[in-house]
Coordinates of C-alpha atoms in Angstrom, one line a residue:
M1258 CA 25.5 -2.4 -24.9
T1259 CA 24.8 -3.2 -21.2
K1260 CA 21.8 -3.1 -19.1
T1261 CA 21.2 -0.1 -16.8
E1262 CA 20.9 -1.4 -13.3
I1263 CA 19.5 0.7 -10.5
A1264 CA 18.7 0.3 -6.9
V1265 CA 15.0 0.4 -5.8
A1266 CA 13.5 0.5 -2.3
D1267 CA 10.1 0.3 -0.8
I1268 CA 10.3 2.0 2.6
G1269 CA 7.4 1.7 5.0
G1270 CA 6.9 2.3 8.6
T1271 CA 8.1 -1.1 9.7
N1272 CA 10.5 -2.4 7.0
A1273 CA 12.7 -1.1 4.2
R1274 CA 13.0 -3.4 1.2
F1275 CA 15.9 -2.9 -1.2
A1276 CA 16.6 -4.7 -4.5
R1277 CA 18.5 -4.3 -7.8
A1278 CA 16.4 -3.6 -10.9
S1279 CA 16.9 -3.6 -14.6
M1280 CA 14.7 -3.6 -17.7
R1281 CA 14.6 -6.4 -20.2
D1282 CA 14.6 -5.9 -23.9
D1283 CA 10.8 -6.5 -23.9
G1284 CA 10.2 -3.8 -21.3
E1285 CA 9.6 -6.1 -18.4
I1286 CA 11.3 -5.1 -15.1
E1287 CA 13.6 -7.6 -13.4
L1288 CA 14.1 -7.4 -9.7
S1289 CA 16.6 -9.2 -7.6
E1290 CA 15.7 -11.0 -4.3
P1291 CA 14.8 -8.2 -1.8
T1292 CA 17.0 -7.3 1.2
V1293 CA 14.6 -6.5 4.1
L1294 CA 15.9 -4.2 6.8
G1295 CA 13.9 -3.0 9.8
T1296 CA 13.5 0.8 9.9
K1297 CA 14.0 0.7 13.7
D1298 CA 17.3 -1.1 13.3
F1299 CA 18.9 1.9 11.6
A1300 CA 19.0 5.5 12.8
T1301 CA 18.8 7.0 9.4
F1302 CA 18.0 6.0 5.8
A1303 CA 21.7 6.6 4.9
D1304 CA 22.7 4.0 7.4
A1305 CA 20.3 1.4 5.9
W1306 CA 21.4 2.4 2.4
R1307 CA 25.1 1.7 3.3
G1308 CA 24.0 -1.6 4.9
F1309 CA 22.2 -2.7 1.6
L1310 CA 25.2 -1.7 -0.6
G1311 CA 27.5 -3.6 1.7
S1312 CA 25.6 -6.8 1.0
Q1313 CA 25.8 -6.4 -2.8
I1314 CA 29.3 -7.2 -3.9
G1315 CA 30.3 -5.4 -7.1
F1316 CA 27.0 -3.5 -7.4
E1317 CA 27.4 0.0 -8.7
P1318 CA 23.9 1.4 -9.2
Q1319 CA 23.4 3.9 -12.0
G1320 CA 20.5 5.5 -10.1
A1321 CA 17.9 4.8 -7.5
S1322 CA 14.2 5.0 -7.1
L1323 CA 12.7 5.1 -3.6
A1324 CA 9.0 4.4 -2.8
L1325 CA 8.3 6.1 0.6
A1326 CA 5.4 6.0 3.0
G1327 CA 4.9 9.7 3.1
P1328 CA 4.4 12.9 1.0
A1329 CA 7.4 12.3 -1.2
S1330 CA 6.6 15.4 -3.4
Q1331 CA 7.7 17.6 -0.5
G1332 CA 11.3 18.8 -0.5
S1333 CA 11.9 17.6 3.1
F1334 CA 9.8 15.2 5.0
K1335 CA 9.7 12.4 7.6
L1336 CA 8.1 9.0 7.0
T1337 CA 4.5 8.9 8.2
N1338 CA 5.0 6.0 10.6
A1339 CA 8.8 6.0 11.2
N1340 CA 11.6 8.4 12.2
W1341 CA 13.6 8.4 9.0
E1342 CA 13.8 11.9 7.4
F1343 CA 14.4 12.6 3.7
N1344 CA 15.6 15.7 1.9
A1345 CA 15.5 15.5 -1.9
V1346 CA 18.3 18.1 -2.2
T1347 CA 20.9 16.4 0.1
L1348 CA 19.9 12.8 -0.7
L1349 CA 22.1 12.6 -3.9
D1350 CA 25.2 13.3 -1.9
K1351 CA 24.3 10.9 0.9
M1352 CA 23.7 8.1 -1.7
D1353 CA 26.6 9.1 -3.9
L1354 CA 24.4 9.0 -7.0
T1355 CA 23.5 11.4 -9.8
R1356 CA 19.9 10.2 -10.3
V1357 CA 17.4 9.5 -7.5
S1358 CA 13.7 9.4 -7.9
L1359 CA 11.4 9.8 -4.8
L1360 CA 7.7 8.8 -4.9
N1361 CA 5.0 8.0 -2.5
D1362 CA 4.7 4.2 -1.8
F1363 CA 1.2 3.9 -3.2
E1364 CA 2.1 6.1 -6.2
A1365 CA 4.7 3.4 -6.8
V1366 CA 2.1 0.6 -6.5
A1367 CA -0.1 2.5 -9.0
H1368 CA 2.9 2.7 -11.4
A1369 CA 3.2 -1.1 -11.0
V1370 CA -0.5 -1.7 -11.8
A1371 CA -0.5 0.6 -14.7
G1372 CA 2.7 -0.9 -16.1
L1373 CA 1.7 -4.5 -16.0
A1374 CA 1.8 -5.9 -19.5
S1375 CA -0.9 -8.5 -18.6
E1376 CA -3.1 -9.2 -15.6
H1377 CA -1.3 -12.4 -14.4
H1378 CA -0.2 -10.4 -11.3
L1379 CA -3.8 -9.4 -10.6
D1380 CA -6.2 -11.8 -8.9
H1381 CA -10.0 -11.2 -9.2
I1382 CA -11.7 -10.3 -5.9
A1383 CA -15.2 -9.2 -6.7
G1384 CA -17.5 -7.6 -9.3
P1385 CA -17.4 -8.5 -13.0
N1386 CA -14.5 -10.8 -13.8
D1387 CA -13.3 -8.5 -16.6
P1388 CA -9.9 -6.9 -17.2
L1389 CA -9.4 -3.5 -15.7
P1390 CA -10.7 -0.7 -17.9
R1391 CA -7.9 0.5 -20.1
D1392 CA -8.6 4.2 -20.3
D1393 CA -10.7 4.9 -17.2
T1394 CA -9.6 5.9 -13.7
I1395 CA -8.4 3.1 -11.4
T1396 CA -8.3 3.4 -7.6
V1397 CA -5.4 1.7 -5.8
I1398 CA -5.9 1.2 -2.1
G1399 CA -4.5 -1.1 0.6
P1400 CA -3.7 -1.4 4.3
G1401 CA -0.4 -2.1 5.9
T1402 CA 1.4 -0.3 8.7
G1403 CA -0.7 2.6 7.4
L1404 CA -3.3 2.9 4.7
G1405 CA -2.2 3.8 1.1
I1406 CA -4.4 5.4 -1.5
A1407 CA -3.6 6.5 -5.1
H1408 CA -5.4 6.6 -8.5
F1409 CA -4.4 6.8 -12.1
R1410 CA -5.8 7.4 -15.6
R1411 CA -4.1 6.9 -18.9
Y1412 CA -3.7 9.8 -21.3
K1413 CA -2.3 9.3 -24.8
G1414 CA -1.2 5.8 -23.6
Q1415 CA 0.7 7.1 -20.6
P1416 CA -0.5 6.7 -17.0
L1417 CA -1.2 9.9 -15.1
I1418 CA -0.7 8.9 -11.5
Q1419 CA -1.9 10.9 -8.5
A1420 CA -0.5 10.1 -5.1
T1421 CA -2.8 11.1 -2.2
E1422 CA -2.8 11.3 1.6
G1423 CA -6.4 10.2 1.6
S1424 CA -5.9 7.9 4.6
H1425 CA -5.8 11.0 6.8
I1426 CA -9.4 12.1 6.2
G1427 CA -11.7 11.8 9.2
F1428 CA -13.0 8.4 10.2
A1429 CA -16.8 8.2 9.7
P1430 CA -18.6 5.5 11.8
V1431 CA -21.7 3.7 10.4
D1432 CA -22.5 1.2 13.1
E1433 CA -22.2 0.4 16.8
V1434 CA -18.7 -0.9 16.6
D1435 CA -17.5 2.1 14.7
D1436 CA -19.2 4.4 17.2
L1437 CA -17.4 2.9 20.1
V1438 CA -14.1 2.8 18.2
L1439 CA -14.4 6.5 17.4
S1440 CA -15.4 7.6 20.9
T1441 CA -12.5 5.7 22.4
L1442 CA -10.0 7.1 19.9
R1443 CA -11.3 10.6 20.5
K1444 CA -10.0 10.4 24.1
Q1445 CA -6.5 9.7 22.8
H1446 CA -6.3 12.0 19.7
D1447 CA -7.5 15.5 18.8
R1448 CA -8.6 14.1 15.5
V1449 CA -9.3 10.5 14.5
S1450 CA -8.2 9.8 10.9
L1451 CA -9.3 6.9 8.8
E1452 CA -5.8 5.4 9.1
R1453 CA -6.2 5.0 12.9
V1454 CA -8.7 2.3 12.2
I1455 CA -7.9 0.8 8.7
S1456 CA -4.3 -0.2 9.3
G1457 CA -2.4 -3.0 11.0
E1458 CA -2.7 -1.4 14.4
G1459 CA -6.3 -0.4 13.9
I1460 CA -7.5 -4.0 14.5
R1461 CA -6.8 -3.5 18.2
H1462 CA -9.4 -0.8 18.5
I1463 CA -11.9 -2.8 16.6
H1464 CA -11.3 -5.9 18.7
S1465 CA -11.5 -3.9 21.9
A1466 CA -14.9 -2.3 20.9
I1467 CA -16.3 -5.8 20.1
T1468 CA -15.3 -7.2 23.5
V1469 CA -17.1 -4.4 25.2
I1470 CA -20.3 -4.8 23.1
E1471 CA -20.3 -8.5 23.7
G1472 CA -20.1 -7.9 27.4
K1473 CA -16.5 -9.2 27.8
P1474 CA -14.5 -6.0 28.5
N1475 CA -12.0 -7.8 30.7
T1476 CA -10.8 -10.0 27.8
R1477 CA -7.0 -10.1 28.0
P1478 CA -5.6 -7.2 25.8
R1479 CA -3.9 -8.5 22.8
S1480 CA -1.3 -7.1 20.4
A1481 CA -2.4 -6.3 16.9
L1482 CA -0.3 -9.2 15.6
E1483 CA -2.0 -11.7 18.0
I1484 CA -5.4 -10.5 16.9
W1485 CA -4.5 -10.8 13.2
Q1486 CA -3.0 -14.3 13.7
S1487 CA -5.9 -15.6 15.8
G1488 CA -8.6 -14.0 13.7
M1489 CA -7.3 -15.2 10.4
R1490 CA -7.0 -18.8 11.8
G1491 CA -10.5 -18.6 13.2
E1492 CA -9.3 -19.6 16.6
D1493 CA -11.5 -17.2 18.6
P1494 CA -14.9 -15.8 17.8
L1495 CA -14.0 -12.3 19.0
T1496 CA -10.8 -12.0 16.9
A1497 CA -12.5 -13.6 13.9
R1498 CA -15.3 -11.0 14.2
A1499 CA -12.7 -8.2 14.4
I1500 CA -11.2 -9.4 11.2
A1501 CA -14.6 -9.6 9.5
H1502 CA -15.4 -6.1 10.7
F1503 CA -12.1 -4.7 9.4
V1504 CA -12.7 -6.3 6.0
K1505 CA -16.2 -5.0 5.8
T1506 CA -15.0 -1.5 6.7
L1507 CA -12.2 -1.7 4.1
G1508 CA -14.8 -2.6 1.5
R1509 CA -17.0 0.4 2.4
V1510 CA -14.0 2.7 2.4
S1511 CA -12.7 1.3 -0.9
G1512 CA -16.1 2.0 -2.5
D1513 CA -16.1 5.5 -1.1
Y1514 CA -12.8 6.3 -2.7
A1515 CA -13.9 4.7 -6.0
L1516 CA -16.8 7.1 -6.0
A1517 CA -14.6 10.1 -5.1
H1518 CA -12.0 9.3 -7.8
G1519 CA -14.7 8.6 -10.4
S1520 CA -13.1 5.2 -10.9
S1521 CA -14.2 2.3 -13.1
G1522 CA -12.1 -0.3 -11.3
V1523 CA -10.3 -0.9 -8.0
V1524 CA -7.0 -2.6 -7.2
M1525 CA -6.4 -3.7 -3.6
A1526 CA -2.7 -3.8 -2.4
G1527 CA -0.6 -3.4 0.7
G1528 CA 1.2 -6.0 2.7
L1529 CA -1.8 -6.6 4.9
G1530 CA -4.1 -6.5 1.8
L1531 CA -2.1 -9.5 0.4
R1532 CA -2.5 -11.4 3.7
L1533 CA -6.2 -10.8 3.6
H1534 CA -6.4 -12.3 0.1
K1535 CA -9.0 -15.0 1.1
H1536 CA -11.0 -12.7 3.4
L1537 CA -11.4 -10.0 0.7
K1538 CA -13.4 -12.6 -1.4
A1539 CA -16.0 -12.8 1.4
Q1540 CA -19.4 -11.5 0.4
E1541 CA -19.4 -8.9 3.2
F1542 CA -16.5 -7.1 1.6
H1543 CA -18.3 -6.6 -1.7
T1544 CA -21.7 -5.9 -0.1
A1545 CA -20.1 -3.0 1.8
F1546 CA -18.3 -1.9 -1.4
V1547 CA -21.5 -1.6 -3.5
N1548 CA -23.8 -0.3 -0.8
K1549 CA -23.9 3.3 -2.1
G1550 CA -27.6 3.9 -2.4
R1551 CA -28.6 5.2 -5.9
Y1552 CA -25.1 4.4 -7.2
R1553 CA -25.3 0.7 -6.3
A1554 CA -25.5 -0.4 -10.0
M1555 CA -22.5 1.6 -10.9
M1556 CA -20.5 0.1 -8.1
E1557 CA -21.6 -3.4 -9.1
A1558 CA -20.1 -2.8 -12.5
M1559 CA -16.6 -2.2 -11.2
P1560 CA -14.1 -5.1 -11.3
I1561 CA -12.0 -5.3 -8.0
K1562 CA -8.6 -6.9 -8.2
L1563 CA -5.8 -7.7 -5.8
I1564 CA -2.2 -7.2 -6.9
I1565 CA -0.3 -10.4 -6.0
H1566 CA 3.1 -9.5 -7.3
P1567 CA 5.4 -10.1 -4.3
Q1568 CA 7.0 -6.6 -4.5
P1569 CA 4.7 -4.1 -6.1
G1570 CA 6.3 -1.1 -4.5
M1571 CA 9.7 -1.9 -5.9
L1572 CA 8.3 -2.9 -9.2
G1573 CA 6.5 0.4 -9.4
A1574 CA 9.5 2.4 -8.3
A1575 CA 11.6 0.8 -11.1
T1576 CA 8.8 1.3 -13.6
A1577 CA 8.6 5.0 -12.8
F1578 CA 12.4 5.5 -12.9
F1579 CA 12.9 3.8 -16.3
S1580 CA 9.9 5.6 -17.7
Q1581 CA 10.9 9.1 -16.4
N1582 CA 14.6 8.7 -17.3
Q1583 CA 13.9 6.7 -20.6
L1584 CA 16.6 4.3 -19.6
G1585 CA 16.9 0.6 -20.3
H1586 CA 20.3 0.1 -21.8
T1587 CA 23.4 2.2 -22.0
N1588 CA 26.2 2.1 -24.6
Q1589 CA 29.5 1.4 -23.1

């Protein structure tokens, strides 16, 4: 009896992370160290796939599970924030495999959260310091290159996971900074989605609005990375305020989705979400989360966690694959 070993990937708008995955006898997923490839460094996914396999001497995967930043349920689609295209029909031939699972990247993260045997990969952020409700709906949300949103509920012990494209609803301003962000983005886009603001690049628009409001519109334009680095280190009042506003807005939006999903708990995720670990524990985040008028008490009763597993997308992709294919070991 040998372990079934598959390839897993978490493919976002900036990086594609590949790893080998297998399931232990106790049901825990084991992942190898990830191989990180830039999506802009390869013309197609097939090129990146061959690059990964070339680095894994002797690896012959018995299947693959890919978490993709886009509507993976469609037969043919392009990544939301990158140029790679996927076709579920032709992918098997391109990868030379007989089993390939495709799922939305936050659908994968939801699988990871639902599949955790314990909460040691979840850090408490706000609300009651209780375990996530076992049989109620859980919202999973987090910013990165884009904004990912999913939710799940267990039925007869199995998680029913719903991927969404909720980040593409319209952005709704609630204060002066938001108003200016929206009016500026309206000049550039026919429609301003939430992801234009709550994402890695969105910080530039928030920072720009704050400089105008503070009477410093000629402040040197900065890249998103510069603003994030400066603001998180507290080096500059304007970048620090931009980070604080981003976190407050993320709290408000997370609360909105918890309401919309009928959730009893929330898990924050995403590459940027993990980097914001300390900032998410600021009171402003939770204040914005619970500020829902007559539903404030209900919001205050929700535990909010942050998944701190280093590769939740790949963990979830593997969890989904082994669950769907009922694989763990093969007799040989």
